[in-house]
Amino acid sequence: MNGVPRSQQSKDAKKSAPLTRDAEATRSSILDSAEDEFAANGLLGARTEAIAAKTGVTKAMIYYYFQSKEQLYEAVLERAFLRRLQIAQSINLAAMSPDQALERCLRELLIDVSKNKNLSAIFFYEAVQNKGKYYNKFGAMSLYGVLAGILEQGVAKGNFRQLDPMHTAVNIVGASVFYFCTRENIKHLWAGKNLLSSDMVEWHIKEAIELIMNGVRASDG
Amino acid sequence: MNGVPRSQQSKDAKKSAPLTRDAEATRSSILDSAEDEFAANGLLGARTEAIAAKTGVTKAMIYYYFQSKEQLYEAVLERAFLRRLQIAQSINLAAMSPDQALERCLRELLIDVSKNKNLSAIFFYEAVQNKGKYYNKFGAMSLYGVLAGILEQGVAKGNFRQLDPMHTAVNIVGASVFYFCTRENIKHLWAGKNLLSSDMVEWHIKEAIELIMNGVRASDG
DNA sequence: TCGGCAACCTACTAACCAGTCAGTATAACA
DNA sequence: TGTTATACTGACTGGTTAGTAGGTTGCCGA
C-alpha cells in the first residue's frame, strides 16, 4: 500500500492519492484537490480544510508546501495555464487560412476545456470574482489577442464579413465556454445527462463551431 | 432630512437611502445593497455586515426583514427575475417571423442585462456556485425554452439552417452575456474603457446580434 | 399626552476559518 | 545502528461572521 498517505490508507481514496512521504506527489495532489475546490467555490469561497481533507493530509501541509491560500491559488492557475499555453503554441496558425485557423483554434480550445473539467469555472471565477487580478500575471488574455488577430486577417482577406475583431473574439469565447461553465445548471435541459460525456461534448463542439463559423463568414464566401 | 436613517443622516449617503422608519423603503433599500453584494461575491462570499453598512442600517435589520442570509438571497433573485419575466412577457413573439422573434428576443435580453449591472453576475454565481439551486424555483430557465422554441420553428420553416435548438440556445446566451459577466476582466482589451457606457453597450449589442443572426441563418435564406 | 407597537439599535454568542507551532514519524545515509 | 533532514501531524490562536437577545426610539391612534 505504498503511495497512499497514512490518513487515507485502507480507506476509499477520494482523489489521486499522493505517495507516502513523496514531496513532489503530495504537492501535486494538493494542487489537484485545490483545483477542484477553487473551481467549485472560487478563491474566496474555497476552504483550506476542505482541500486538505480531499487530499488526505492535514491543513498544515498546505502551508508547508504553499505559503498561503492565495499562493496556492496562484500555483493552481499557473499549472492550468502552462498546459493551455503549450497546446496553443503547438499549432502553426500562420500557415493556415483565416477560416482554417479559426476553426482549429476553437476546436483546440473546446477540447481543452472539455478535458479539464475545472478550467472553465476557474477561468470564470477569476474573471468575475477576482476581476482578472491573478490571471494577468500569466498572460492568459492572449487568447483574445490570437482570436482577434485571426478575425482581423479574415476580414481583410474577405473571408469574414465586416465585424469588429475584439468584440467578436469575446463573444466567440462566450459562446464556446458558457456551456461548460453552467453545465450543472443547464443539464436538466437534457434530462440531467452528464454534459461532459464524450457524445455530449462532441455535440456541443459541433454546434458551437457551426454557429461561430457561420456567424463570422462573409455571405458571399 | 426625512427619508434617511439616523445612522446615515448628515453623512454622505452611499446608496438609495431608505426613509426613516419607512418599512417598505428600508426593505427595498436592503435588497438593493444585497443585490450589489451578491453580484460581487456570490451567496457564499457575501457578507451581511457589508450589506447592512451599504444600506446604512445595522445587521440586525437584515434579520428583522429577512429571516436569514439565504432568504435574503432568494428575495433578491425573485425581484430580479420578476423584472425579467415582465419584460419577456410583454413581447408577442408568436406574431413574428422566427428571424424577427429571435432578434427581438436577443435585443431585449441584452438591453435588460446592460441596464441591470448585477444581473449577469448574479446569474453566473447562481449557475456555477449554487448549480441553479435557487433559480429553478422561479422558472428562470424559461429563457432557454423560449429561444429553443423560436429556433426550432425557424429550422422547420427553413429560415434557419439545420441546427440543434437547445445547444444553440445555450451558446447564444453565452455569446450575449459573457461580455457583461467578464467585463471587469476584459475591459483592458479596450484600454480600461467602461464597458457599460451606452456606446460600448450599443456596440456589443450590434456585434452580438450580427454574430448570432448570421450564425443561425440558412445560407440560402 | 400617553399607551402600544413597529422600527431600529447595541452588545453579545457560537461557530468557523486562515494560519501557526511544537513536536513526531520515516526514509536515507553515515 | 544511530543521526539527521524532511515529510507530516494535532492542537492551538486570533480574527471574522451568521445570527440573536433585549433594550431604545419614534410614530400614530385614542
Coordinates of C-alpha atoms (C1' of nucleotides) in Angstrom, one line a residue:
Chain A
M1 CA 0.0 0.0 0.0
N2 CA 2.8 2.4 -0.9
G3 CA 1.8 5.7 -2.4
V4 CA -1.1 6.5 -0.1
P5 CA -0.8 8.8 2.9
R6 CA -1.5 7.3 6.3
S7 CA -4.7 9.1 6.9
Q8 CA -6.1 7.7 3.7
Q9 CA -4.6 4.3 3.7
S10 CA -7.0 1.4 3.9
K11 CA -9.8 3.8 3.1
D12 CA -11.6 4.7 -0.1
A13 CA -9.2 7.1 -1.7
K14 CA -11.0 10.3 -2.7
K15 CA -8.7 11.5 -5.3
S16 CA -5.3 11.0 -6.9
A17 CA -3.5 9.8 -3.7
P18 CA 0.0 11.2 -3.1
L19 CA 2.8 8.8 -2.4
T20 CA 3.8 8.4 1.3
R21 CA 6.5 10.9 2.1
D22 CA 6.9 11.8 -1.6
A23 CA 7.1 15.5 -1.6
E24 CA 6.5 16.0 -5.3
A25 CA 3.5 13.7 -5.3
T26 CA 1.9 15.3 -2.3
R27 CA 2.4 18.8 -3.7
S28 CA 0.8 17.7 -6.9
S29 CA -2.0 16.0 -5.1
I30 CA -2.7 19.2 -3.1
L31 CA -2.8 21.1 -6.4
D32 CA -5.4 18.6 -7.8
S33 CA -7.7 18.9 -4.8
A34 CA -7.2 22.7 -4.7
E35 CA -8.1 23.0 -8.4
D36 CA -11.4 21.1 -7.6
E37 CA -12.2 23.3 -4.6
F38 CA -11.3 26.6 -6.3
A39 CA -13.4 25.6 -9.4
A40 CA -16.4 24.8 -7.2
N41 CA -16.2 27.8 -4.8
G42 CA -13.7 30.4 -6.1
L43 CA -10.7 31.8 -4.2
L44 CA -12.9 33.5 -1.6
G45 CA -15.3 30.5 -1.0
A46 CA -12.6 27.8 -1.1
R47 CA -11.8 26.2 2.3
T48 CA -8.3 25.1 3.0
E49 CA -9.6 22.5 5.4
A50 CA -11.7 21.0 2.5
I51 CA -8.6 20.9 0.2
A52 CA -6.6 19.2 2.9
A53 CA -9.3 16.7 3.6
K54 CA -9.8 15.9 -0.1
T55 CA -6.0 15.3 -0.4
G56 CA -5.9 13.1 2.7
V57 CA -3.4 15.3 4.6
T58 CA -3.7 17.9 7.3
K59 CA -4.3 21.5 6.7
A60 CA -0.7 22.3 7.9
M61 CA 0.6 20.6 4.8
I62 CA -0.9 23.2 2.6
Y63 CA 1.2 25.8 4.4
Y64 CA 4.2 23.6 4.3
Y65 CA 4.2 23.5 0.5
F66 CA 2.5 26.8 -0.2
Q67 CA 2.8 29.9 1.9
S68 CA -0.8 30.9 1.8
K69 CA -4.2 30.1 0.3
E70 CA -3.6 32.9 -2.2
Q71 CA -0.2 31.5 -3.3
L72 CA -1.8 28.0 -3.6
Y73 CA -4.4 29.6 -5.8
E74 CA -1.7 31.2 -8.0
A75 CA 0.0 27.9 -8.3
V76 CA -3.2 26.3 -9.5
L77 CA -3.7 29.0 -12.1
E78 CA -0.1 28.8 -13.2
R79 CA -0.3 25.0 -13.7
A80 CA -3.6 25.2 -15.6
F81 CA -2.3 27.9 -17.9
L82 CA 1.0 26.3 -18.7
R83 CA -1.0 23.4 -20.0
R84 CA -3.2 25.7 -22.1
L85 CA -0.2 27.7 -23.4
Q86 CA 1.6 24.5 -24.5
I87 CA -1.4 23.4 -26.5
A88 CA -1.8 26.9 -28.1
Q89 CA 1.8 27.2 -29.1
S90 CA 1.9 23.7 -30.7
I91 CA -0.3 24.9 -33.6
N92 CA 1.1 26.8 -36.5
L93 CA -1.7 29.2 -37.2
A94 CA 0.2 31.4 -39.6
A95 CA 0.3 28.6 -42.2
M96 CA -3.5 28.4 -42.4
S97 CA -6.2 30.4 -44.0
P98 CA -8.3 32.5 -41.5
D99 CA -11.1 30.1 -41.9
Q100 CA -9.0 27.1 -41.1
A101 CA -7.1 28.9 -38.3
L102 CA -10.3 30.0 -36.5
E103 CA -11.8 26.6 -36.7
R104 CA -8.6 24.9 -35.5
C105 CA -8.2 27.3 -32.7
L106 CA -11.8 26.9 -31.5
R107 CA -11.7 23.1 -31.7
E108 CA -8.4 23.1 -29.7
L109 CA -9.9 25.4 -27.0
L110 CA -13.1 23.4 -26.8
I111 CA -11.3 20.1 -26.4
D112 CA -9.0 21.5 -23.8
V113 CA -11.9 23.0 -21.7
S114 CA -13.8 19.7 -22.0
K115 CA -10.9 17.6 -20.9
N116 CA -10.1 19.7 -17.8
K117 CA -13.4 20.0 -16.1
N118 CA -12.2 22.7 -13.8
L119 CA -10.8 25.1 -16.4
S120 CA -13.9 26.9 -17.4
A121 CA -15.1 27.5 -13.8
I122 CA -11.7 28.7 -12.6
F123 CA -11.5 31.0 -15.6
F124 CA -14.9 32.4 -14.9
Y125 CA -14.3 32.9 -11.1
E126 CA -11.1 34.6 -11.8
A127 CA -12.8 37.0 -14.3
V128 CA -15.9 37.7 -12.3
Q129 CA -14.8 37.5 -8.6
N130 CA -11.2 38.5 -8.9
K131 CA -11.6 40.7 -11.9
G132 CA -8.5 39.1 -13.6
K133 CA -6.2 40.1 -10.7
Y134 CA -4.2 36.9 -10.8
Y135 CA -4.7 36.0 -14.5
N136 CA -2.9 38.8 -15.9
K137 CA 0.4 37.6 -14.5
F138 CA 0.3 34.6 -16.8
G139 CA -0.7 36.5 -20.0
A140 CA -3.8 34.5 -20.1
M141 CA -5.6 37.1 -22.1
S142 CA -3.5 36.2 -25.1
L143 CA -6.4 34.0 -26.3
Y144 CA -8.4 37.1 -27.2
G145 CA -5.4 38.5 -29.0
V146 CA -4.9 35.4 -31.1
L147 CA -8.6 35.2 -32.0
A148 CA -8.9 38.9 -32.8
G149 CA -5.8 38.6 -35.0
I150 CA -7.3 35.7 -37.0
L151 CA -10.6 37.6 -37.3
E152 CA -8.8 40.8 -38.5
Q153 CA -6.9 38.9 -41.2
G154 CA -10.1 37.2 -42.3
V155 CA -11.9 40.5 -42.7
A156 CA -9.0 41.9 -44.6
K157 CA -8.9 39.0 -46.9
G158 CA -12.6 39.0 -47.4
N159 CA -13.2 35.5 -45.9
F160 CA -15.1 37.0 -43.0
R161 CA -17.8 39.7 -43.0
Q162 CA -17.3 43.2 -41.7
L163 CA -17.1 42.5 -38.0
D164 CA -15.2 44.0 -35.0
P165 CA -12.4 41.6 -34.2
M166 CA -12.2 42.2 -30.5
H167 CA -15.9 42.2 -29.7
T168 CA -16.4 39.1 -31.8
A169 CA -13.5 37.4 -30.1
V170 CA -15.1 37.9 -26.7
N171 CA -18.5 36.8 -27.9
I172 CA -17.0 33.7 -29.5
V173 CA -15.3 32.7 -26.3
G174 CA -18.6 33.2 -24.5
A175 CA -20.5 31.0 -27.0
S176 CA -17.8 28.3 -26.5
V177 CA -17.3 28.1 -22.8
F178 CA -20.7 29.1 -21.4
Y179 CA -21.9 25.5 -21.9
F180 CA -19.1 24.2 -19.7
C181 CA -19.3 26.9 -17.0
T182 CA -23.0 26.5 -16.4
R183 CA -23.2 22.8 -17.1
E184 CA -24.6 21.9 -13.6
N185 CA -27.3 24.5 -14.1
I186 CA -28.4 23.7 -17.7
K187 CA -28.0 19.9 -17.5
H188 CA -31.7 19.4 -16.8
L189 CA -32.4 20.8 -20.3
W190 CA -31.1 17.4 -21.4
A191 CA -32.9 15.5 -18.6
G192 CA -29.9 15.5 -16.2
K193 CA -27.5 14.0 -18.7
N194 CA -23.8 14.3 -18.0
L195 CA -22.8 17.2 -20.2
L196 CA -19.1 16.2 -20.1
S197 CA -19.7 12.7 -21.6
S198 CA -17.9 12.3 -24.9
D199 CA -21.0 12.3 -27.1
M200 CA -22.5 15.5 -25.5
V201 CA -19.1 17.2 -25.7
E202 CA -18.8 16.3 -29.4
W203 CA -22.3 17.6 -30.0
H204 CA -21.5 20.9 -28.3
I205 CA -18.3 21.3 -30.2
K206 CA -20.1 20.7 -33.5
E207 CA -22.9 23.1 -32.7
A208 CA -20.6 25.8 -31.3
I209 CA -18.2 25.7 -34.2
E210 CA -21.1 25.8 -36.7
L211 CA -22.7 28.7 -35.0
I212 CA -19.5 30.7 -34.9
M213 CA -18.1 29.8 -38.4
N214 CA -21.4 30.7 -40.0
G215 CA -21.6 33.8 -37.8
V216 CA -18.3 35.3 -39.0
R217 CA -18.2 34.1 -42.6
A218 CA -18.9 36.6 -45.4
S219 CA -22.3 35.8 -47.0
D220 CA -20.7 35.6 -50.5
G221 CA -17.8 33.4 -49.2
Chain B
M1 CA -33.9 65.3 6.3
N2 CA -36.7 62.9 6.1
G3 CA -36.1 59.6 4.3
V4 CA -32.6 58.9 5.6
P5 CA -31.9 56.5 8.5
R6 CA -30.3 58.0 11.6
S7 CA -27.0 56.3 11.1
Q8 CA -26.7 57.8 7.6
Q9 CA -28.3 61.2 8.2
S10 CA -25.9 64.2 7.8
K11 CA -23.4 61.8 6.1
D12 CA -22.7 61.1 2.5
A13 CA -25.4 58.6 1.6
K14 CA -23.9 55.6 0.0
K15 CA -26.9 54.2 -1.9
S16 CA -30.6 54.7 -2.4
A17 CA -31.4 55.8 1.2
P18 CA -34.4 54.3 2.9
L19 CA -37.0 56.5 4.5
T20 CA -36.7 56.9 8.3
R21 CA -39.0 54.3 9.9
D22 CA -40.4 53.5 6.5
A23 CA -40.5 49.7 6.4
E24 CA -41.1 49.3 2.7
A25 CA -38.4 51.7 1.8
T26 CA -35.9 50.1 4.2
R27 CA -36.7 46.6 2.9
S28 CA -36.2 47.7 -0.7
S29 CA -33.0 49.5 0.2
I30 CA -31.6 46.4 1.8
L31 CA -32.5 44.5 -1.3
D32 CA -30.6 47.0 -3.4
S33 CA -27.4 46.7 -1.3
A34 CA -27.8 42.9 -1.1
E35 CA -28.0 42.7 -4.9
D36 CA -24.7 44.6 -5.3
E37 CA -23.0 42.4 -2.6
F38 CA -24.3 39.1 -4.0
A39 CA -23.3 40.1 -7.5
A40 CA -19.8 41.0 -6.4
N41 CA -19.2 37.9 -4.1
G42 CA -22.0 35.3 -4.6
L43 CA -24.2 33.9 -1.8
L44 CA -21.2 32.2 -0.1
G45 CA -18.9 35.2 -0.3
A46 CA -21.4 37.9 0.5
R47 CA -21.1 39.5 4.0
T48 CA -24.3 40.5 5.8
E49 CA -22.3 43.2 7.6
A50 CA -21.3 44.7 4.3
I51 CA -24.9 44.7 3.1
A52 CA -26.0 46.4 6.3
A53 CA -23.2 49.0 6.1
K54 CA -24.0 49.8 2.5
T55 CA -27.7 50.3 3.3
G56 CA -26.9 52.4 6.3
V57 CA -28.6 50.2 8.9
T58 CA -27.3 47.7 11.4
K59 CA -27.0 44.0 10.6
A60 CA -29.9 43.2 12.9
M61 CA -32.3 44.9 10.4
I62 CA -31.5 42.3 7.8
Y63 CA -32.8 39.6 10.1
Y64 CA -35.7 41.8 11.0
Y65 CA -36.9 41.9 7.4
F66 CA -35.4 38.6 6.1
Q67 CA -35.0 35.5 8.3
S68 CA -31.6 34.5 7.0
K69 CA -28.9 35.4 4.5
E70 CA -30.3 32.6 2.3
Q71 CA -33.8 34.0 2.3
L72 CA -32.5 37.5 1.6
Y73 CA -30.7 36.0 -1.4
E74 CA -33.9 34.3 -2.6
A75 CA -35.7 37.6 -2.3
V76 CA -33.0 39.3 -4.4
L77 CA -33.3 36.6 -7.1
E78 CA -37.1 36.8 -7.1
R79 CA -37.2 40.5 -7.5
A80 CA -34.6 40.4 -10.3
F81 CA -36.5 37.7 -12.1
L82 CA -39.9 39.2 -11.8
R83 CA -38.5 42.2 -13.7
R84 CA -37.1 40.0 -16.4
L85 CA -40.3 38.0 -16.7
Q86 CA -42.4 41.1 -17.1
I87 CA -40.2 42.3 -20.0
A88 CA -40.2 38.9 -21.6
Q89 CA -44.0 38.5 -21.4
S90 CA -44.7 42.0 -22.8
I91 CA -43.5 40.9 -26.3
N92 CA -45.8 39.0 -28.6
L93 CA -43.3 36.7 -30.2
A94 CA -46.0 34.5 -31.8
A95 CA -46.9 37.3 -34.2
M96 CA -43.4 37.5 -35.6
S97 CA -41.3 35.5 -38.1
P98 CA -38.6 33.4 -36.4
D99 CA -36.0 35.8 -37.7
Q100 CA -37.8 38.8 -36.2
A101 CA -38.6 37.0 -33.0
L102 CA -35.0 35.9 -32.3
E103 CA -33.6 39.3 -33.0
R104 CA -36.2 41.0 -30.8
C105 CA -35.7 38.5 -28.0
L106 CA -31.9 38.9 -28.0
R107 CA -32.1 42.7 -28.2
E108 CA -34.5 42.7 -25.2
L109 CA -32.2 40.4 -23.2
L110 CA -29.1 42.4 -24.0
I111 CA -30.7 45.7 -23.1
D112 CA -32.0 44.2 -19.8
V113 CA -28.7 42.8 -18.8
S114 CA -26.9 46.0 -19.7
K115 CA -29.3 48.1 -17.6
N116 CA -29.1 46.0 -14.5
K117 CA -25.4 45.7 -14.0
N118 CA -25.8 43.0 -11.4
L119 CA -28.0 40.6 -13.4
S120 CA -25.2 38.8 -15.3
A121 CA -23.0 38.2 -12.3
I122 CA -25.9 37.0 -10.1
F123 CA -26.9 34.7 -13.0
F124 CA -23.4 33.4 -13.2
Y125 CA -22.9 32.8 -9.5
E126 CA -26.2 31.1 -9.2
A127 CA -25.4 28.8 -12.1
V128 CA -21.7 28.0 -11.2
Q129 CA -21.6 28.2 -7.4
N130 CA -25.1 27.2 -6.5
K131 CA -25.7 25.0 -9.6
G132 CA -29.1 26.6 -10.1
K133 CA -30.5 25.5 -6.7
Y134 CA -32.4 28.7 -6.1
Y135 CA -33.0 29.7 -9.7
N136 CA -35.2 26.8 -10.6
K137 CA -37.9 28.0 -8.2
F138 CA -38.6 31.0 -10.3
G139 CA -38.7 29.1 -13.7
A140 CA -35.8 31.2 -14.8
M141 CA -34.7 28.6 -17.3
S142 CA -37.7 29.5 -19.4
L143 CA -35.3 31.8 -21.4
Y144 CA -33.7 28.7 -22.9
G145 CA -37.2 27.3 -23.7
V146 CA -38.3 30.5 -25.5
L147 CA -35.1 30.7 -27.5
A148 CA -35.1 27.0 -28.4
G149 CA -38.8 27.3 -29.5
I150 CA -38.0 30.2 -31.8
L151 CA -35.0 28.3 -33.3
E152 CA -37.0 25.1 -33.8
Q153 CA -39.7 27.0 -35.7
G154 CA -37.1 28.8 -37.7
V155 CA -35.5 25.5 -38.7
A156 CA -38.9 24.0 -39.6
K157 CA -39.8 27.0 -41.8
G158 CA -36.4 27.0 -43.5
N159 CA -35.3 30.4 -42.2
F160 CA -32.6 28.9 -40.1
R161 CA -30.0 26.2 -41.0
Q162 CA -30.1 22.7 -39.6
L163 CA -29.1 23.3 -36.0
D164 CA -29.9 21.8 -32.6
P165 CA -32.2 24.3 -30.9
M166 CA -31.2 23.6 -27.3
H167 CA -27.4 23.6 -27.8
T168 CA -27.7 26.7 -30.0
A169 CA -29.9 28.5 -27.4
V170 CA -27.3 27.9 -24.7
N171 CA -24.5 29.1 -27.0
I172 CA -26.4 32.2 -28.0
V173 CA -26.9 33.1 -24.3
G174 CA -23.2 32.6 -23.7
A175 CA -22.3 34.8 -26.6
S176 CA -24.6 37.5 -25.3
V177 CA -23.9 37.7 -21.6
F178 CA -20.2 36.7 -21.4
Y179 CA -19.3 40.3 -22.3
F180 CA -21.2 41.6 -19.2
C181 CA -20.1 38.8 -16.8
T182 CA -16.4 39.3 -17.5
R183 CA -16.4 43.0 -18.1
E184 CA -14.0 43.8 -15.3
N185 CA -11.5 41.3 -16.7
I186 CA -11.7 42.1 -20.4
K187 CA -12.0 45.9 -20.2
H188 CA -8.3 46.3 -20.6
L189 CA -8.8 45.0 -24.2
W190 CA -10.4 48.4 -24.7
A191 CA -7.8 50.3 -22.7
G192 CA -9.8 50.2 -19.5
K193 CA -12.9 51.8 -21.0
N194 CA -16.2 51.4 -19.1
L195 CA -17.9 48.6 -20.9
L196 CA -21.3 49.6 -19.6
S197 CA -21.2 53.0 -21.2
S198 CA -24.0 53.5 -23.7
D199 CA -21.8 53.5 -26.8
M200 CA -19.9 50.4 -25.7
V201 CA -23.2 48.6 -24.9
E202 CA -24.7 49.5 -28.2
W203 CA -21.6 48.3 -30.0
H204 CA -21.7 45.0 -28.1
I205 CA -25.4 44.5 -28.9
K206 CA -24.8 45.2 -32.6
E207 CA -21.8 42.7 -32.8
A208 CA -23.6 40.0 -30.7
I209 CA -26.8 40.2 -32.7
E210 CA -24.9 40.1 -36.0
L211 CA -22.8 37.1 -35.0
I212 CA -25.8 35.2 -33.8
M213 CA -28.2 36.1 -36.6
N214 CA -25.6 35.2 -39.2
G215 CA -24.7 32.1 -37.2
V216 CA -28.2 30.6 -37.3
R217 CA -29.5 31.8 -40.7
A218 CA -29.8 29.4 -43.6
S219 CA -27.1 30.2 -46.2
D220 CA -29.8 30.4 -49.0
G221 CA -32.1 32.5 -46.8
Chain C
dT1 C1' -50.5 63.1 26.0
dC2 C1' -50.0 58.7 26.6
dG3 C1' -50.0 53.7 25.6
dG4 C1' -48.6 50.4 22.4
dC5 C1' -46.4 48.7 18.6
dA6 C1' -43.4 48.8 14.7
dA7 C1' -38.8 50.1 13.5
dC8 C1' -34.3 50.2 14.9
dC9 C1' -30.0 49.7 17.7
dT10 C1' -26.2 47.8 21.0
dA11 C1' -23.9 44.1 22.5
dC12 C1' -23.4 39.6 22.5
dT13 C1' -22.6 34.3 21.2
dA14 C1' -21.3 30.2 18.9
dA15 C1' -19.2 28.6 15.1
dC16 C1' -16.0 28.9 11.6
dC17 C1' -11.7 29.6 9.3
dA18 C1' -6.8 31.0 7.8
dG19 C1' -2.7 30.4 9.5
dT20 C1' 0.9 28.7 13.3
dC21 C1' 3.7 25.9 16.2
dA22 C1' 5.8 22.3 18.9
dG23 C1' 6.6 18.1 18.2
dT24 C1' 6.5 13.1 15.8
dA25 C1' 7.5 9.6 12.3
dT26 C1' 10.1 7.9 8.5
dA27 C1' 13.5 7.4 4.9
dA28 C1' 18.2 7.7 3.7
dC29 C1' 22.7 7.8 4.7
dA30 C1' 26.9 7.6 7.9
Chain D
dT1 C1' 22.7 1.2 14.4
dG2 C1' 22.4 6.0 15.3
dT3 C1' 21.9 10.6 13.2
dT4 C1' 19.7 13.9 10.5
dA5 C1' 16.8 16.2 7.2
dT6 C1' 12.3 16.3 5.8
dA7 C1' 7.6 15.0 5.5
dC8 C1' 3.9 15.2 8.3
dT9 C1' 0.5 15.8 12.4
dG10 C1' -2.7 17.5 16.2
dA11 C1' -3.9 21.1 18.8
dC12 C1' -3.9 25.7 19.1
dT13 C1' -4.9 31.2 18.2
dG14 C1' -6.8 35.4 16.7
dG15 C1' -9.8 37.3 13.8
dT16 C1' -14.2 37.0 11.4
dT17 C1' -19.1 36.0 10.6
dA18 C1' -24.1 34.5 10.7
dG19 C1' -27.4 35.0 13.8
dT20 C1' -29.8 36.6 18.4
dA21 C1' -31.5 38.7 22.8
dG22 C1' -33.0 42.5 24.8
dG23 C1' -33.3 47.3 25.1
dT24 C1' -34.5 52.1 22.9
dT25 C1' -36.8 55.4 19.8
dG26 C1' -40.3 57.5 17.3
dC27 C1' -44.9 57.3 15.2
dC28 C1' -49.9 57.0 15.4
dG29 C1' -54.3 56.4 17.3
dA30 C1' -57.4 57.3 21.2

